[in-house]
Coordinates of C-alpha atoms in Angstrom, one line a residue:
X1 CA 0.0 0.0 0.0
X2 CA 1.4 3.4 -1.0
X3 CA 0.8 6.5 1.1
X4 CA -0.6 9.1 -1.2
X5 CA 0.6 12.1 1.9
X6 CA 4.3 13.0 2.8
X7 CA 6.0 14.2 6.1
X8 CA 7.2 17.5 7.0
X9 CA 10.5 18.3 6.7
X10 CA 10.7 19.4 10.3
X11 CA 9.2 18.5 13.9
X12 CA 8.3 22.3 14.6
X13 CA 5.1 23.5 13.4
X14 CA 5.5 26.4 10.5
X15 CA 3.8 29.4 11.7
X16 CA 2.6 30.7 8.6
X17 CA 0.0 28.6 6.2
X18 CA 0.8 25.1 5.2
X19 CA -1.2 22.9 2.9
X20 CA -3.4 19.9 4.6
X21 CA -3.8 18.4 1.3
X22 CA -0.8 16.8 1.5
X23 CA -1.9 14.6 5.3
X24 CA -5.2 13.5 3.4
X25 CA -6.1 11.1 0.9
X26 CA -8.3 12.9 -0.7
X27 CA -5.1 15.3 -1.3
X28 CA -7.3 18.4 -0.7
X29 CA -7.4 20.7 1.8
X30 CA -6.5 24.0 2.7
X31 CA -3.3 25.9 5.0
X32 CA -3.2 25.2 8.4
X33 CA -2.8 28.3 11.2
X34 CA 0.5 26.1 12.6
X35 CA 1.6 23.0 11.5
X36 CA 2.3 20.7 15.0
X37 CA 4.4 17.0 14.8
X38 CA 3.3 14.6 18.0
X39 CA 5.4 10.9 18.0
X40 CA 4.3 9.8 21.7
X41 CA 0.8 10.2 23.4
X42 CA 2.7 12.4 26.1
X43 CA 3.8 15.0 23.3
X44 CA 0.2 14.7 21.7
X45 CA -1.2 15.6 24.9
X46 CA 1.7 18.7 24.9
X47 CA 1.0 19.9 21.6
X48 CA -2.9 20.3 22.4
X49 CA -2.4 21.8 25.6
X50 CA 0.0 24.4 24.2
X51 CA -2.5 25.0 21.8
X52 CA -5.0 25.7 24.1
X53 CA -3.1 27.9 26.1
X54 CA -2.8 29.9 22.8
X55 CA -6.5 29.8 23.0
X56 CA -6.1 28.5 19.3
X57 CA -8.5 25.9 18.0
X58 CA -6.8 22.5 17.3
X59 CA -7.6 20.1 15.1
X60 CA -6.0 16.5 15.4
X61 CA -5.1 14.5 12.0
X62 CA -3.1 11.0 11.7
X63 CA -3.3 9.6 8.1
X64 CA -6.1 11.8 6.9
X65 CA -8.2 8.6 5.4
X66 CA -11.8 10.1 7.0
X67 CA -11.1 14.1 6.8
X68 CA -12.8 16.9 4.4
X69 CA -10.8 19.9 4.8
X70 CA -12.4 23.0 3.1
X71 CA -10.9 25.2 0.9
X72 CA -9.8 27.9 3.8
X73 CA -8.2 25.3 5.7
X74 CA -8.3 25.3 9.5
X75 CA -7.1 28.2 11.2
X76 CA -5.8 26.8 14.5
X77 CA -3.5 24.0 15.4
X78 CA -3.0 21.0 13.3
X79 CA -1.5 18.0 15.9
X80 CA -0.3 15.4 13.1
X81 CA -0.2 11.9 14.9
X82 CA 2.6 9.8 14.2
X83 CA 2.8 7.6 17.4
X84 CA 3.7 4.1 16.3
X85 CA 4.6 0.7 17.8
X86 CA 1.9 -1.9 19.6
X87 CA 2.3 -4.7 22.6
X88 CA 1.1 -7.1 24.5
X89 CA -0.5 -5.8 27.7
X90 CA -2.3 -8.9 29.1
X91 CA -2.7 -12.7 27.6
X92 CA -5.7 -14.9 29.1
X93 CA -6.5 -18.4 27.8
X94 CA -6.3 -18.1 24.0
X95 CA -6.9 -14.4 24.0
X96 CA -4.2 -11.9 24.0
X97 CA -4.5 -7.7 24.4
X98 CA -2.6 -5.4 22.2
X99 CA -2.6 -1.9 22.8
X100 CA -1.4 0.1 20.2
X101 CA -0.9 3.6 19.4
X102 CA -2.8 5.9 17.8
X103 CA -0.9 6.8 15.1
X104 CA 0.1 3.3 14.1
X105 CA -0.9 2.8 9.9
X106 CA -4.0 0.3 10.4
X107 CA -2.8 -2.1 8.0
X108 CA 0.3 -2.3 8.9
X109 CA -1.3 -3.7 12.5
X110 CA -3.8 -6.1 10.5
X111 CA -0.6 -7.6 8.6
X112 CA 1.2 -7.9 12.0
X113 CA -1.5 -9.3 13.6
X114 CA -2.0 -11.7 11.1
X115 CA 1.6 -13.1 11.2
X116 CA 1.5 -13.6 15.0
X117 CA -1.9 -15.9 14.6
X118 CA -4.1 -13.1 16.6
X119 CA -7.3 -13.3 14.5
X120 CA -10.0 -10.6 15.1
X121 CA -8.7 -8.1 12.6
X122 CA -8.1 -9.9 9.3
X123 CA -11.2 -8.8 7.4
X124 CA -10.5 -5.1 8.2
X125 CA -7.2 -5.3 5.8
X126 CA -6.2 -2.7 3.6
X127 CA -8.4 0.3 5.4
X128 CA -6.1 2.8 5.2
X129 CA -5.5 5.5 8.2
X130 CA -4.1 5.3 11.6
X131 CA -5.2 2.7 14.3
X132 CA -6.6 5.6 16.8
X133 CA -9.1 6.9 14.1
X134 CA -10.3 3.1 14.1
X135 CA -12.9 3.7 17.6
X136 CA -13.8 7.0 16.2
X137 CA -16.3 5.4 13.9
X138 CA -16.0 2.1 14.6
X139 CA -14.8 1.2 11.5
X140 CA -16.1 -2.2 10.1
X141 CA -15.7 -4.0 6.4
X142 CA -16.6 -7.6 5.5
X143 CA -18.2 -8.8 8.2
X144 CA -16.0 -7.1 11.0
X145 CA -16.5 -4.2 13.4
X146 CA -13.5 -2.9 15.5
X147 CA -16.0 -2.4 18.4
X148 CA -15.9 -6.2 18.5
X149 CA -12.1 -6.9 19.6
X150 CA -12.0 -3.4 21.3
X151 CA -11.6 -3.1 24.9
X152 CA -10.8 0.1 25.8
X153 CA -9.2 3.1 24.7
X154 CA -7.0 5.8 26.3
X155 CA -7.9 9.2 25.2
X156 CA -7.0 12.9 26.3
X157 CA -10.3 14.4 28.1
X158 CA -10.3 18.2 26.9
X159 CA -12.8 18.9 29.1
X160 CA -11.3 17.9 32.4
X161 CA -7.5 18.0 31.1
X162 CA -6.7 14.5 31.8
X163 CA -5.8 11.5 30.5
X164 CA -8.5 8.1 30.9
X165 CA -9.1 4.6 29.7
X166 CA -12.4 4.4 28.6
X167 CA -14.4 0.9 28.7
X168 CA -15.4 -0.5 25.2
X169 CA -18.9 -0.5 27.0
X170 CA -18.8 3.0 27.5
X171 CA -17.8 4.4 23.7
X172 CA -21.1 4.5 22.0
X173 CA -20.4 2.4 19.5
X174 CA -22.9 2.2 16.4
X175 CA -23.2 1.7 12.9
X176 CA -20.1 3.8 11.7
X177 CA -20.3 5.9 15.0
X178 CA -18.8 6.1 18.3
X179 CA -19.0 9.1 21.3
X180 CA -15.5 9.9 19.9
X181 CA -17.1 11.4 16.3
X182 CA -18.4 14.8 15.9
X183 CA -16.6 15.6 19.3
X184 CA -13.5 17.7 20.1
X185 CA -13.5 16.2 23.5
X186 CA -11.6 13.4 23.0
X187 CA -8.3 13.0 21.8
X188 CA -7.3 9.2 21.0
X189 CA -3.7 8.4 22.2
X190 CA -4.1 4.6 21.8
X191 CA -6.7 1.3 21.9
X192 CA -6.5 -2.3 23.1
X193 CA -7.9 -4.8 21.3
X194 CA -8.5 -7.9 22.5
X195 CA -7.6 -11.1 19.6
X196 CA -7.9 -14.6 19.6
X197 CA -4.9 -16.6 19.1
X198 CA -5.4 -18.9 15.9
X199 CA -4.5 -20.0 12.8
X200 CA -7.8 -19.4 11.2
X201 CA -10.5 -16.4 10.7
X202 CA -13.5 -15.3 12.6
X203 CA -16.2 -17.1 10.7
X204 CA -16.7 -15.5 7.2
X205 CA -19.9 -13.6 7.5
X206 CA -19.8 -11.8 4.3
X207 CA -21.1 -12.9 1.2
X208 CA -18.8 -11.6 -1.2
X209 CA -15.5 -12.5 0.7
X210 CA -17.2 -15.7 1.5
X211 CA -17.8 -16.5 -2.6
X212 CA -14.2 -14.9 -3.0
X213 CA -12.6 -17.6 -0.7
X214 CA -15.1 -20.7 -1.6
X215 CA -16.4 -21.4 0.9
X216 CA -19.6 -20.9 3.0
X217 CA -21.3 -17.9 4.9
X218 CA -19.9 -19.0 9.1
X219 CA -16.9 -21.2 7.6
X220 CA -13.3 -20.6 8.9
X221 CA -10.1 -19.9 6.6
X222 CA -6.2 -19.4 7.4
X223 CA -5.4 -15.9 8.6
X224 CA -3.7 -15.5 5.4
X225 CA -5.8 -16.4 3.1
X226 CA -8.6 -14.0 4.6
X227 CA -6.3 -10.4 4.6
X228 CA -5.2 -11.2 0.8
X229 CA -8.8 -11.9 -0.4
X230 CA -9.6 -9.1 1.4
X231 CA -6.7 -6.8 -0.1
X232 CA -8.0 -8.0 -3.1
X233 CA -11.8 -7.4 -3.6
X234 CA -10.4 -4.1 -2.0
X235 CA -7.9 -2.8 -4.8
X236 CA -10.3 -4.4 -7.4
X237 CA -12.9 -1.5 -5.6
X238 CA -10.4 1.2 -5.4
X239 CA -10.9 1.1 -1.6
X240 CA -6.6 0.3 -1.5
X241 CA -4.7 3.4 -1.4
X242 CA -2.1 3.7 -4.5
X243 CA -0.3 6.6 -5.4
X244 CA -0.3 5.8 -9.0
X245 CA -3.9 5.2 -9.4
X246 CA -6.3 8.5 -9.0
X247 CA -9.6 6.1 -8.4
X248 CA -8.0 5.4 -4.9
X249 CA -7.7 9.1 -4.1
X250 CA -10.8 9.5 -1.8
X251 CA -12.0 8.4 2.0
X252 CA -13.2 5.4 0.6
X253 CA -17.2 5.1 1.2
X254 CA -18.3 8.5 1.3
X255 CA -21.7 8.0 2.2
X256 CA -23.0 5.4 5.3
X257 CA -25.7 2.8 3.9
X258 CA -28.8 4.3 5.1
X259 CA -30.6 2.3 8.3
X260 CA -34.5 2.9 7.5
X261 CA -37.7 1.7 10.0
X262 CA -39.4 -0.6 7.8
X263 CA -42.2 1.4 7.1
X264 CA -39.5 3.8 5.5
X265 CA -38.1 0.8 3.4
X266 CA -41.5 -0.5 2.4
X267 CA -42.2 2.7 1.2
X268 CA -38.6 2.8 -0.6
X269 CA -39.6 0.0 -2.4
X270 CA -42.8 1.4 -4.2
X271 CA -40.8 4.3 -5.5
X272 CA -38.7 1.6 -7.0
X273 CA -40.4 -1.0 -8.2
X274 CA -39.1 -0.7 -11.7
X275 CA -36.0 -1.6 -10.5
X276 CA -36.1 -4.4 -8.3
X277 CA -35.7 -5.1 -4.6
X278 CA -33.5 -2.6 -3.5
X279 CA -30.5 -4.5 -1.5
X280 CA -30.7 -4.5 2.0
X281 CA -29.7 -6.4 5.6
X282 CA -31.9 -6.9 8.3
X283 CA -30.8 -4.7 11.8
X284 CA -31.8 -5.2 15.3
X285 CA -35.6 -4.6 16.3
X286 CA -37.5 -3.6 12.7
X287 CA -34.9 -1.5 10.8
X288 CA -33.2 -2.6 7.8
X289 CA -29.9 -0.9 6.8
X290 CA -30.4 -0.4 2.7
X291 CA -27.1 -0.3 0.1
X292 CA -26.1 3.6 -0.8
X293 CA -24.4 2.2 -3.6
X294 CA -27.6 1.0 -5.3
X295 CA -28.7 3.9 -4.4
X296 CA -26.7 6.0 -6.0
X297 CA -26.3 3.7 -9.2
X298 CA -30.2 3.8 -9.2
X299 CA -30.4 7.2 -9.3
X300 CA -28.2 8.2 -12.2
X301 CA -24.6 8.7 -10.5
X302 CA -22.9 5.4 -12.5
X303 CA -19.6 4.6 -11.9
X304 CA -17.3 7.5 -13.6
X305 CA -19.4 10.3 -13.2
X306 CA -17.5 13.3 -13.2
X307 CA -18.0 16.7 -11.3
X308 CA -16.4 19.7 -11.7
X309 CA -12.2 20.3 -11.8
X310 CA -12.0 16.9 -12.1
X311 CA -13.7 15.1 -9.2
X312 CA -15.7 12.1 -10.1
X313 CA -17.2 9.2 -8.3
X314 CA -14.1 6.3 -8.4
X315 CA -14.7 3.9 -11.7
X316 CA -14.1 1.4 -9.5
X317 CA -16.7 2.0 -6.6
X318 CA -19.8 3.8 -6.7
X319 CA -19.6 5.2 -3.1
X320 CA -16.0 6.6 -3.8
X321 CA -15.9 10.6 -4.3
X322 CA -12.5 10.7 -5.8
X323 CA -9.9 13.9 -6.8
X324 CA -9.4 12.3 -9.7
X325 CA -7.5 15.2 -11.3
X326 CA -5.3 15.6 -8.3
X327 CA -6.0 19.6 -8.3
X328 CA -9.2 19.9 -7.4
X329 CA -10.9 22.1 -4.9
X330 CA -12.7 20.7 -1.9
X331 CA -15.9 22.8 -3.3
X332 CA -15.8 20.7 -6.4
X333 CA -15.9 17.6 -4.1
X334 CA -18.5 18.4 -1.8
X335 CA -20.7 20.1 -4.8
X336 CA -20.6 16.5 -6.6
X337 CA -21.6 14.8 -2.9
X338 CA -24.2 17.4 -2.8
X339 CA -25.8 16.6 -6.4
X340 CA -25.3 13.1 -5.2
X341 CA -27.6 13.5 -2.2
X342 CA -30.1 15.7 -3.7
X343 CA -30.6 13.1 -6.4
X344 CA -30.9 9.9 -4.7
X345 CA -33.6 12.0 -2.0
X346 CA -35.4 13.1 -5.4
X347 CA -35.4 9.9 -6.5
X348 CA -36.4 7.5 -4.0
X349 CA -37.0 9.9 -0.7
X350 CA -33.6 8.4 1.2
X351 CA -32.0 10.7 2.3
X352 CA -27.6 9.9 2.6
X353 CA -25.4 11.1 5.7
X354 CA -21.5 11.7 4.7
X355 CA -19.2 9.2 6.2
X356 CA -16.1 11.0 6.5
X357 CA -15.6 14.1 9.1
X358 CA -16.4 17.5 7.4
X359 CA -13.5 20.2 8.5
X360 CA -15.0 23.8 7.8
X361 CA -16.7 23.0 4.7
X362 CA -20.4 21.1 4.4
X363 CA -23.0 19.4 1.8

């Protein structure tokens, strides 16, 4: 996996403007105010501090895989998280907790996870971004949720300046959510996950990956096996970040699959009847979550369809906004997601939510 960002050339923070579009994937974004390096939790919980005392607003980024930064930029303090390194902070039975820093790339975790034996983490291979954005919004693909191997996570408390471990039970986690999203409370310095030692999978829940690998929805597969299928429906979606290849440069799903009541999705239905069950999957109590992708297709917005300066949705993935052109503004990206959303509510009454986290810009 290629990094599509670069590092600073120095550990101070500029203090005139420096671009954010080179910390995001989406390679867009506007200056910073001041430009701040953090490699431990300790100087991450420095930096913001300082910044504070500045009475500047701060904005914390690690690999910039679920950001929108606007055009203007952000004004305050940019904290750039590059904490790395994991270990082993308690084994019991045939489990064993890692707690790792926030700032560690996911993958590379995944991949060393899956050479240990730890399974728990394999079907989340090739997300790009840092381990400490992971709880933020519970980040899940193929039949995985971190929120499931998470036990805690150690964050910076803005509000009461300290530093606390905060029970799995006690993050809010939801469908692509967490109390750690849409809050500058919280600062995540690092998160223990709790893994299973064993050769094989969790049991394949995913239909796809399970068709992928041959085998059957609940069957086990080596480790192994399960990250490179994984890596591969991924890259064959775009959804693998490559510096070469402009239908990768995006934050990945852009919109969350709606969750409707199923009044909501019965009524769905009759405004598409000429089209065939809409795809869904059955939630808890009477909700259904419905695909955005079909959605989208449905409505007009194929594959390839291009916005303004360049912007397009990925050829690859219809739920992929990417910078195709590698110059494009953020206001060409988030008109395009706003056509998007005004067309699929036009068409079928859904409305979509945004995935990613908006920075001074909106749709």
């Amino acid at each position: 996996m290629s990094d599509v960002y670069a590092e600073p050339t120095t550990a101070a923070g500029p203090t005139g403007p420096a671009s954010l579009a080179r910390y995001t994937t989406l390679r867009l974004g506007g200056p910073a105010g001041r430009l701040e390096i953090a490699t431990d939790s300790d100087e991450i919980v420095r930096k913001v501090r300082e910044a504070e005392a500045r009475e500047e607003a701060v904005l914390v980024l690690a690999g910039g895989s679920n950001v929108v930064i606007g055009d203007q930029g952000f004004p305050g303090t940019v904290v750039l998280v590059r904490s790395r390194g994991f270990q082993v902070v308690a084994e019991e039975g045939d489990t064993v907790t890692v707690r790792v820093a926030a700032g560690e790339p996911w993958d590379d975790l995944v991949a060393a996870t899956v050479e240990r034996g730890w399974s728990g983490l394999e079907c989340l291979s090739g997300i790009p971004g840092s381990a400490g954005a992971t709880p933020i919004q519970n980040v899940g693909a193929y039949g995985q949720e971190v929120a499931e191997t998470i036990v805690a996570v150690e964050a910076y408390d803005r509000t009461h300046h300290e530093v606390v471990r905060i029970a799995a039970a006690d993050c809010g986690f939801a469908y692509r959510g967490s109390v750690f999203k849409y809050s500058d409370r919280w600062v995540v310095l690092s998160v223990d996950f709790r893994l299973t030692r064993s050769p094989l999978s969790g049991p394949v829940r995913y239909a796809e990956l399970a068709r992928a690998l041959g085998v059957e929805v609940g069957d086990r597969v080596p480790l192994a096996d399960a990250r490179s299928t994984v890596r591969r429906l991924r890259a064959g979606k775009g959804m693998v970040l490559d510096a070469d290849d402009p239908d990768t440069w995006s934050v990945g799903s852009f919109f969350t699959n709606p969750v409707l009541e199923r009044e909501a999705y019965e009524l769905l239905r009759e405004r598409a009847a000429d089209l065939g069950e809409p795809p869904y999957w059955p939630g808890a109590g009477d909700v259904v979550k419905v695909s955005a992708a079909w959605l989208i297709d449905k409505a007009g917005f194929g594959k390839g369809y291009a916005g303004p300066e360049g912007v397009a949705i990925s050829r690859k993935h219809t739920l992929a906004l990417t910078n195709r052109s590698g110059v494009a503004s953020t206001a060409a990206l988030v008109a395009l997601a706003r056509e998007i959303r005004d067309g699929v509510h036009a068409r079928f009454g859904v409305p979509l939510h945004p995935e990613p986290v908006l920075i001074n810009c909106t749709i």
